[in-house]
XYZ file of C-alpha atoms in Angstrom:
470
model
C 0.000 0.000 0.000
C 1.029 3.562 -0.613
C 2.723 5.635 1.548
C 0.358 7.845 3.059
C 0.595 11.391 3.951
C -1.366 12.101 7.065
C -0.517 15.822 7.625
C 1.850 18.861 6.999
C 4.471 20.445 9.094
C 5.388 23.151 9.455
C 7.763 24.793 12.352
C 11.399 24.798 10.766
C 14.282 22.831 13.109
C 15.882 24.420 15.914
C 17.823 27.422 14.705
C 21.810 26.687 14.284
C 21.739 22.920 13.671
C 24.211 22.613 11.297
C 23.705 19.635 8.357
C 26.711 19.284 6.160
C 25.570 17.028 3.738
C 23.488 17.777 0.577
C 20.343 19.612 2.235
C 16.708 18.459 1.372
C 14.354 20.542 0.560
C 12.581 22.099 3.702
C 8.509 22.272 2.648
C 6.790 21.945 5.197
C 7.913 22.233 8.619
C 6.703 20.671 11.938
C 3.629 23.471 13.233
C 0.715 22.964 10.582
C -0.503 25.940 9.197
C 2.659 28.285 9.257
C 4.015 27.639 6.061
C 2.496 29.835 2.999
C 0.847 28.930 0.259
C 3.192 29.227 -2.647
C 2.548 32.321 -4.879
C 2.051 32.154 -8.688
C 6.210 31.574 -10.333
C 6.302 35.448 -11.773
C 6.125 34.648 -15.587
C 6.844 37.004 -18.543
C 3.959 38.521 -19.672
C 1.971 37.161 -23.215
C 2.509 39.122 -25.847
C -0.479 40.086 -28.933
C 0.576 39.123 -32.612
C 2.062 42.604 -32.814
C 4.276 42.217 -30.050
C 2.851 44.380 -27.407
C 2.080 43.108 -23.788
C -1.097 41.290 -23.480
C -3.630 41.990 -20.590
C -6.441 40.539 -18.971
C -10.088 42.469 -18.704
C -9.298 44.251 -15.800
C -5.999 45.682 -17.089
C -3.581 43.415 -15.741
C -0.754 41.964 -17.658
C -1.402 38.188 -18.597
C 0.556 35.352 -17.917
C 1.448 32.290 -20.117
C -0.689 29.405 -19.297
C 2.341 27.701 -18.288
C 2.945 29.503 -15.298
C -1.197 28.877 -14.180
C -2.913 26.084 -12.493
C -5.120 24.540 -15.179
C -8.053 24.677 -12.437
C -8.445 24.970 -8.969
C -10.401 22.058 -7.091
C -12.521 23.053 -3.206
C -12.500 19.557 -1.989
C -13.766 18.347 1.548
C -12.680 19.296 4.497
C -11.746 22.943 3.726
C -8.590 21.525 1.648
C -8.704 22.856 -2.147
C -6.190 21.631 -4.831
C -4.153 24.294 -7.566
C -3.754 21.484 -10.323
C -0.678 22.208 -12.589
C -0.332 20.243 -16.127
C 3.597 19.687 -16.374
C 6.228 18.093 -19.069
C 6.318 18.452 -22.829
C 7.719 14.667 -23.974
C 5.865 13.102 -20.626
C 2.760 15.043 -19.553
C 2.380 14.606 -16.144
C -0.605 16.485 -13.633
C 0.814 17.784 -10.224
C -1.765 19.152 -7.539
C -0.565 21.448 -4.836
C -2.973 20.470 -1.747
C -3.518 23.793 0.273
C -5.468 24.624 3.663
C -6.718 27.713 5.046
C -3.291 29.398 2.792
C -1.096 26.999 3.529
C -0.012 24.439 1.345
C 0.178 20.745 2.776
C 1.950 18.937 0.048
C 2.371 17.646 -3.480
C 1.096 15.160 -5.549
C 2.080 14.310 -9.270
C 0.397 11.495 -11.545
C 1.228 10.702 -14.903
C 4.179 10.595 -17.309
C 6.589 8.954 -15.558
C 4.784 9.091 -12.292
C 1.842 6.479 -11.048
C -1.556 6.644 -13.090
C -2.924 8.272 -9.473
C -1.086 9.273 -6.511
C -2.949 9.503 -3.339
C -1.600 10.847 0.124
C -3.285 11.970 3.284
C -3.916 15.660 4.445
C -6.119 16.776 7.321
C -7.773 13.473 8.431
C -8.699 13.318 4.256
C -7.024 10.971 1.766
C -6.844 12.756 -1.771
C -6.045 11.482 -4.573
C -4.623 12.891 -7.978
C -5.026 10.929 -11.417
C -3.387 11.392 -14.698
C -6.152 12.699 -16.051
C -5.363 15.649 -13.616
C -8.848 15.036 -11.327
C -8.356 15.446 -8.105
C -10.643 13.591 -5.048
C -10.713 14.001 -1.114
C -12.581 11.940 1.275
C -12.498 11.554 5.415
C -10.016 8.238 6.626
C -10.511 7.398 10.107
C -7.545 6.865 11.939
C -7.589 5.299 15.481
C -5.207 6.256 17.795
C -4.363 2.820 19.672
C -3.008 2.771 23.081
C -0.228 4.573 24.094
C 3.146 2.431 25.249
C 5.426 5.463 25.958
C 6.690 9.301 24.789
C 10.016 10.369 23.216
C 11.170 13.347 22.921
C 13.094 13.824 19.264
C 16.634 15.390 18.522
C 15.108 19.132 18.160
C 12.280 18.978 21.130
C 9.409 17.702 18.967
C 7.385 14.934 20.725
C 6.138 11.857 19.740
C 3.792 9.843 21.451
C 3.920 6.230 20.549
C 0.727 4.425 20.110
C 0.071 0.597 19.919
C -2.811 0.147 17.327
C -2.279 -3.495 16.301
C 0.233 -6.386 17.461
C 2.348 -4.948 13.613
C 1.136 -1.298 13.800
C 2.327 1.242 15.629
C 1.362 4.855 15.537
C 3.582 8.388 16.322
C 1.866 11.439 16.842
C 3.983 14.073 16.856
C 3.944 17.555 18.903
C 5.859 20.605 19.126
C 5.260 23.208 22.485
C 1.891 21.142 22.531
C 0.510 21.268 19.276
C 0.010 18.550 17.341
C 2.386 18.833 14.227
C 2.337 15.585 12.286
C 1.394 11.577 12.503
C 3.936 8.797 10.989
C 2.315 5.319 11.396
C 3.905 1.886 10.727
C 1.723 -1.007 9.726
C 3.477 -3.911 8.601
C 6.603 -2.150 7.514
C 8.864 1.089 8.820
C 7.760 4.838 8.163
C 9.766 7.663 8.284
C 8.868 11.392 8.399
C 11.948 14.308 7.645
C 11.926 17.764 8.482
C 15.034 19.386 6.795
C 17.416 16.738 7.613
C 15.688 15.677 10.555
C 14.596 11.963 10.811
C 12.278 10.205 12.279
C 11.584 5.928 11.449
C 9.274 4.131 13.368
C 9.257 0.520 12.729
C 6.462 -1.645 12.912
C 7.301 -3.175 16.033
C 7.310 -0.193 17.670
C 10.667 0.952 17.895
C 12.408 4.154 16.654
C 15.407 5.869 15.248
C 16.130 9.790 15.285
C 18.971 11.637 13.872
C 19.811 14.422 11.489
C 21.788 14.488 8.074
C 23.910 11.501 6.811
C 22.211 12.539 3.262
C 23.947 11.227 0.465
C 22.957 13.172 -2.951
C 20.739 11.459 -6.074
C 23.275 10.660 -8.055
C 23.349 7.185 -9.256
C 25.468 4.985 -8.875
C 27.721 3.032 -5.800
C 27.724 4.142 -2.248
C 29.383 2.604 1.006
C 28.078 2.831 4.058
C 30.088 3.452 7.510
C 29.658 -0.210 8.330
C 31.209 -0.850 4.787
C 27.929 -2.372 3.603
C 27.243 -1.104 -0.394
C 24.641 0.196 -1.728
C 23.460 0.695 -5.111
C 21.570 3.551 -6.388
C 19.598 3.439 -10.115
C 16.306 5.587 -11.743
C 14.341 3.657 -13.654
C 10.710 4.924 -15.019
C 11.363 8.126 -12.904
C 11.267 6.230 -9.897
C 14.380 6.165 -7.569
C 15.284 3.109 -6.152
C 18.169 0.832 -3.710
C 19.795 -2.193 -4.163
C 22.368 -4.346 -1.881
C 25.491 -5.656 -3.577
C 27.194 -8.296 -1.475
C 29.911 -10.183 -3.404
C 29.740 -7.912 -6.126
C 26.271 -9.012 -6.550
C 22.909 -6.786 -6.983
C 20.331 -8.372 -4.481
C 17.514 -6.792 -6.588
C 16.300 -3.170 -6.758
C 13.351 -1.841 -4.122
C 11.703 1.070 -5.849
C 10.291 4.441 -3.616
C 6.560 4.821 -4.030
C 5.408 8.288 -2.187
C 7.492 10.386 -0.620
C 9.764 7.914 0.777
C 10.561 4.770 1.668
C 12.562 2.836 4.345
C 14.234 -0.139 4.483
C 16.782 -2.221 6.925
C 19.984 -3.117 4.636
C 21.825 -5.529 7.754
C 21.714 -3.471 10.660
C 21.757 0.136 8.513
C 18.561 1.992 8.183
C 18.055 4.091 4.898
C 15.683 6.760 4.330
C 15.307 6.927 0.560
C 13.436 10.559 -1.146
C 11.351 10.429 -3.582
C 14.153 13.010 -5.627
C 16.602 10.458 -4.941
C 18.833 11.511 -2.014
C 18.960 9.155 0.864
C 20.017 9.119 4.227
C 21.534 5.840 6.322
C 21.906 5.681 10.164
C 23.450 2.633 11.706
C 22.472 1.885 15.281
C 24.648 1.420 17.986
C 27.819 3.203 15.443
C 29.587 5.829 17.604
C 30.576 7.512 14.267
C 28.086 8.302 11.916
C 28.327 9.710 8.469
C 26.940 9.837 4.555
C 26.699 7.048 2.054
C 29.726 7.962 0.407
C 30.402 7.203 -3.435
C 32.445 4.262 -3.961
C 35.277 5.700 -6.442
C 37.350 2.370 -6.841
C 36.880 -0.884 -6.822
C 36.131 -3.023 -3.743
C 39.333 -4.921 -2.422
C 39.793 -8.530 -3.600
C 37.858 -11.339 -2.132
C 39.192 -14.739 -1.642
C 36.774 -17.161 -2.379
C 38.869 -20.503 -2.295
C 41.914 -21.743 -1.329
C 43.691 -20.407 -4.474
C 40.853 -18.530 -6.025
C 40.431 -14.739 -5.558
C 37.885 -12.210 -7.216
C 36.875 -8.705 -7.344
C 34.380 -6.614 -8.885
C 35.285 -3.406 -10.932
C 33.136 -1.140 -12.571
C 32.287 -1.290 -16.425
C 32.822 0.907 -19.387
C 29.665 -0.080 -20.554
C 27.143 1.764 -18.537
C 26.729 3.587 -15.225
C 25.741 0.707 -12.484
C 26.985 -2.083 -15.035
C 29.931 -3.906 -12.898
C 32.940 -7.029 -13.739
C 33.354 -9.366 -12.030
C 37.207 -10.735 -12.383
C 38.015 -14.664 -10.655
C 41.571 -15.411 -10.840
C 41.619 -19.276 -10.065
C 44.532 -21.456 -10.310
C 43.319 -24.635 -11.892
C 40.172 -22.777 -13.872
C 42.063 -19.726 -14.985
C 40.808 -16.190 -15.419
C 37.293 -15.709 -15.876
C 35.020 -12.191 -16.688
C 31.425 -11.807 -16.204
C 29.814 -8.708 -17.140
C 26.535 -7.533 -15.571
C 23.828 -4.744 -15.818
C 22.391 -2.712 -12.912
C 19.975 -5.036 -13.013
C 22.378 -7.835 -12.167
C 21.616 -9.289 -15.392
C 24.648 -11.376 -17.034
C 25.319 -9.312 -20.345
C 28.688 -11.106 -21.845
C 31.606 -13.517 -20.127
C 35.060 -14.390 -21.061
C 37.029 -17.035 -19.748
C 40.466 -19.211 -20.194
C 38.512 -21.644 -22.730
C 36.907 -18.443 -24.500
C 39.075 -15.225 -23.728
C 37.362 -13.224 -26.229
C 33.452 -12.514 -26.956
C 33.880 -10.413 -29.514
C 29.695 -9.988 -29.890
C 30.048 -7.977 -26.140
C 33.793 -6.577 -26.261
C 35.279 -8.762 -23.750
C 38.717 -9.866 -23.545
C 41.314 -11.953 -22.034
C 44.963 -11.840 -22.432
C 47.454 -13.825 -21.068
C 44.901 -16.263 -20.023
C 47.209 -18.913 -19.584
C 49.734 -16.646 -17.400
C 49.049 -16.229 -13.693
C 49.092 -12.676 -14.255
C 46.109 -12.653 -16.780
C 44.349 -8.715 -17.565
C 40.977 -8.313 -18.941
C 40.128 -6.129 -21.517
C 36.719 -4.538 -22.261
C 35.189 -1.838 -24.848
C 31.750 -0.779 -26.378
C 32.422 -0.639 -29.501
C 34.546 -2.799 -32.745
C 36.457 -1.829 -35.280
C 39.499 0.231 -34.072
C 37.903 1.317 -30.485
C 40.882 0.761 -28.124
C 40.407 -1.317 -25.309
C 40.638 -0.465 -21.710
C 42.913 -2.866 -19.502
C 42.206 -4.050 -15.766
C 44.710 -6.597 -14.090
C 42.963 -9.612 -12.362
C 43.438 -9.840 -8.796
C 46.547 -11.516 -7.968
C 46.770 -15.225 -6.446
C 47.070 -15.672 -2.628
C 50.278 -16.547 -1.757
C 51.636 -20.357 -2.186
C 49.319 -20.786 -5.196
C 52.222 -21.104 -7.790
C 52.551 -24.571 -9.147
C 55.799 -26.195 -8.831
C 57.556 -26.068 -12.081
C 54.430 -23.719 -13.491
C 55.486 -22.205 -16.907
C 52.580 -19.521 -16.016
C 54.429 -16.637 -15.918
C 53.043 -12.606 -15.336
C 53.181 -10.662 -18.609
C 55.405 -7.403 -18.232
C 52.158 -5.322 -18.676
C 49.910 -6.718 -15.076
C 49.748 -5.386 -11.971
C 48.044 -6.282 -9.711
C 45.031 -4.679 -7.151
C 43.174 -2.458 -9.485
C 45.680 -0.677 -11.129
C 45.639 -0.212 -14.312
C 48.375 -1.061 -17.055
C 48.386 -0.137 -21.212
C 50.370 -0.059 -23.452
C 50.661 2.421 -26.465
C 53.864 2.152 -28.908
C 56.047 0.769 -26.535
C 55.402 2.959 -23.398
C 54.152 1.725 -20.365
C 52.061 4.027 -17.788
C 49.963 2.947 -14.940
C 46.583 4.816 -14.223
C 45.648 5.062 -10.531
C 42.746 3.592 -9.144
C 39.667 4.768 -10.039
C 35.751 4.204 -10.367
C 36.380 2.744 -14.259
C 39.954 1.513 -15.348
C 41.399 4.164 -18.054
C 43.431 3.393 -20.860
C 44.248 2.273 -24.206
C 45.975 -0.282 -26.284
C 46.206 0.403 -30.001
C 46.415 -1.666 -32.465
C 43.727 -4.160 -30.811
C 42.396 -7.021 -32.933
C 39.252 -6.051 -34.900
C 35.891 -7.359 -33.971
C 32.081 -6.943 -34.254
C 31.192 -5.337 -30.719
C 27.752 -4.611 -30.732
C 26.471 -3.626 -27.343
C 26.803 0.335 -26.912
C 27.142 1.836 -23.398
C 24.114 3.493 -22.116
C 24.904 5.053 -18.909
C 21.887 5.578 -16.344
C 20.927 9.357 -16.488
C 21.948 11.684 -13.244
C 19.544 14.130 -13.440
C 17.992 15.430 -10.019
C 14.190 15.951 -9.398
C 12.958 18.744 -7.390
C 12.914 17.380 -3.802
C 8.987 16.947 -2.392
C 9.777 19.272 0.712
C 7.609 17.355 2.348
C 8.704 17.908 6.015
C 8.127 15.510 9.177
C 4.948 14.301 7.720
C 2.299 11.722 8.184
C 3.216 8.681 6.438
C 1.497 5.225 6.262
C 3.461 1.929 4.903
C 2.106 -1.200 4.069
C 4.032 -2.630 1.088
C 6.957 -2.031 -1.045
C 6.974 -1.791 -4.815
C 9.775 -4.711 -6.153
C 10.459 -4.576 -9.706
């Protein structure tokens, strides 16, 4: 089930906290009711065929439809909805929900959103279509018994409810007013105020801290228990992915304003724009995901068998995984973000020329692996394999390193003669010309990094039941 938006807030955080990392966007703050309804984005005037300024019947200069709601909606409750019709390629409907002058929150169907997107304001869930019609109607929401009260980083309180043996309710209050409602049924909620959060899980447990945001850019991220993360877009939806062995454990994808889940004992906040935030419990030092800029150390997996996964020329998310074994040889397996295989190379076939993959010295026990996204003359780009453990050389072994490997994730080419060795990095740089010719098909197509407006949603009523899995 959708997240649900219960209600706006509005007070901002206590003056002079400090939140290094990428800031979301404020919205709403804790108190309801104090933040202003957005005015009209000044526009430049329309123009008549002759060029001179256009007005409306009372003399006032007119504004490009563009800049206009397409209609205003007075639904129940005293709520009424601006509804805006966005996108040129993608034509998408957003609906600024507003109360008494003060706006409560966004919703946006269509295009690359949901075919309706329906959140919670005021005791009323309303709902926005793609069609750009918008509905409200009352939700009750029992309160449940009350186990105990917190009081949160900044002063707000929350008073936890029990409303089910899975469900557990937070009302939240600031200098006695009631400023906001996160419940948890089935699954963890999470409400932010400007880099404030606040998860409750569904057993009734919480977390509470501020910042750790990392920004929406796609790609790798390490936590500061080391565990990886993987960010990707896909359908304009944001979405988070473990990678344990250099593995993809399968993408969860945000629906609403966020969404949280428990990666080991790390608990990530992910935005509907993309940023996310991770909080480990029981870490004295906290921190952001951080972008992971090289490759992961090596990984023995055997006795004499080592591997490690480097990122791919091919695409932004795609990765490599290189196994160095002793009696199987080198080996190359080339995945997608989707931790789909997508081309391998290996001792019995070092080169698939249909994917660009390539192995050479694959009977050495210093073997590199070569990859590129194109045939014909492209160059490829060289990545030693990891090096054997210690004590795996055969007695009287002809296997022999080639004078261009290193080892780690260095990088080594070779170009007339010349050798040079590129430092680590998040893809391994480099050339060797002269290359044998071949038909490479497959094209990179790097994910897009593009940033959405955040929601500015605030510490907000949410309501989780279910994840979307793709």
């Amino acid at each position: 089930m959708r997240t649900a938006l219960r209600t706006a807030i509005a007070t901002a955080l206590v003056a002079g906290v400090a939140i290094t990392a990428p800031a979301l966007a404020a919205g709403a703050a804790f108190a309801a009711g104090t933040t202003p309804a957005p005015k009209a984005t000044a526009a430049a005037p329309a123009v008549t065929a002759d060029g001179a300024p256009a007005v409306t019947a009372d003399g006032a200069p007119a504004v490009t439809a563009e800049d206009a709601p397409v209609r205003t909606v007075q639904l129940a409750g005293g709520l009424s909805a601006k509804v805006y019709a966005k996108g040129d390629q993608h034509p998408y409907y957003t609906a600024t929900v507003v109360r008494d002058g003060h706006v409560l929150g966004e919703l946006k169907a269509g295009g690359g959103y949901a075919q309706q997107d329906t959140e919670v304001f005021a005791g009323h869930s309303v709902t926005l279509n793609s069609e750009g019609e918008v509905t409200a109607t009352a939700v009750d929401t029992p309160k449940g018994t009350l186990v105990r009260t917190e009081t949160l980083l900044t002063g707000t309180v929350a008073k936890i409810y029990k409303v089910n043996q899975l469900d557990y309710r937070a009302e939240l209050f600031r200098q006695g007013s009631p400023v906001g409602v996160v419940e948890a049924n089935s699954r963890s909620a999470a409400g932010q105020d400007n880099g404030e959060f606040f998860v409750l899980n569904q057993d009734g447990t919480t977390h509470n801290w501020i910042g750790n945001i990392a920004p929406n850019t796609p790609g790798l991220y390490r936590l500061v228990d080391g565990t990886v993360l993987q960010l990707a877009k896909k359908d304009g939806r944001f979405g988070l992915q473990l990678i344990e062995n250099g593995k993809g454990r399968g993408y969860t994808y945000a629906n609403g304003a966020r969404a949280v889940w428990t990666f080991g004992k790390a608990v990530v906040v992910l935005e509907s724009d993309g940023q996310f935030a991770a909080y480990v419990p029981g870490y004295r030092y906290q921190a952001a995901p951080k972008p992971v800029v090289e490759a992961p150390a090596p990984v023995a997996t055997g006795e004499c068998t080592v591997q490690q996964v480097v990122p791919s020329v091919f695409g932004l998310g795609w990765t490599v995984a290189l196994t160095n074994d002793l009696e199987k040889g080198p080996k190359a397996v080339l995945t997608d973000e989707q931790g789909e295989v997508r081309g391998t190379a290996d001792r019995a076939h070092p080169f698939d020329s249909a994917v660009g993959l390539k192995i050479e010295g694959a009977g050495t026990l210093a073997p590199r692996f070569g990859q590129r996204t194109q045939g014909g003359d492209t160059p490829f780009r060289w990545t030693s394999f990891p090096a054997l453990p210690k004590g795996c050389e055969k007695d009287g072994s002809t296997a022999s390193p080639t004078p261009s490997a290193t080892t780690g994730t260095n990088v080594t080419t070779n170009n007339a003669g010349q050798t040079s060795v590129v430092p680590k990095g998040g893809v391994a740089a480099g050339a060797e010309l002269g290359a044998s010719h071949d038909s490479t098909a497959l094209v990179a197509a790097g994910a897009g990094a593009a940033s959405l407006a955040a929601a500015g949603l605030g510490f907000v009523v949410l309501r989780r039941r279910a994840s979307a899995r793709v």
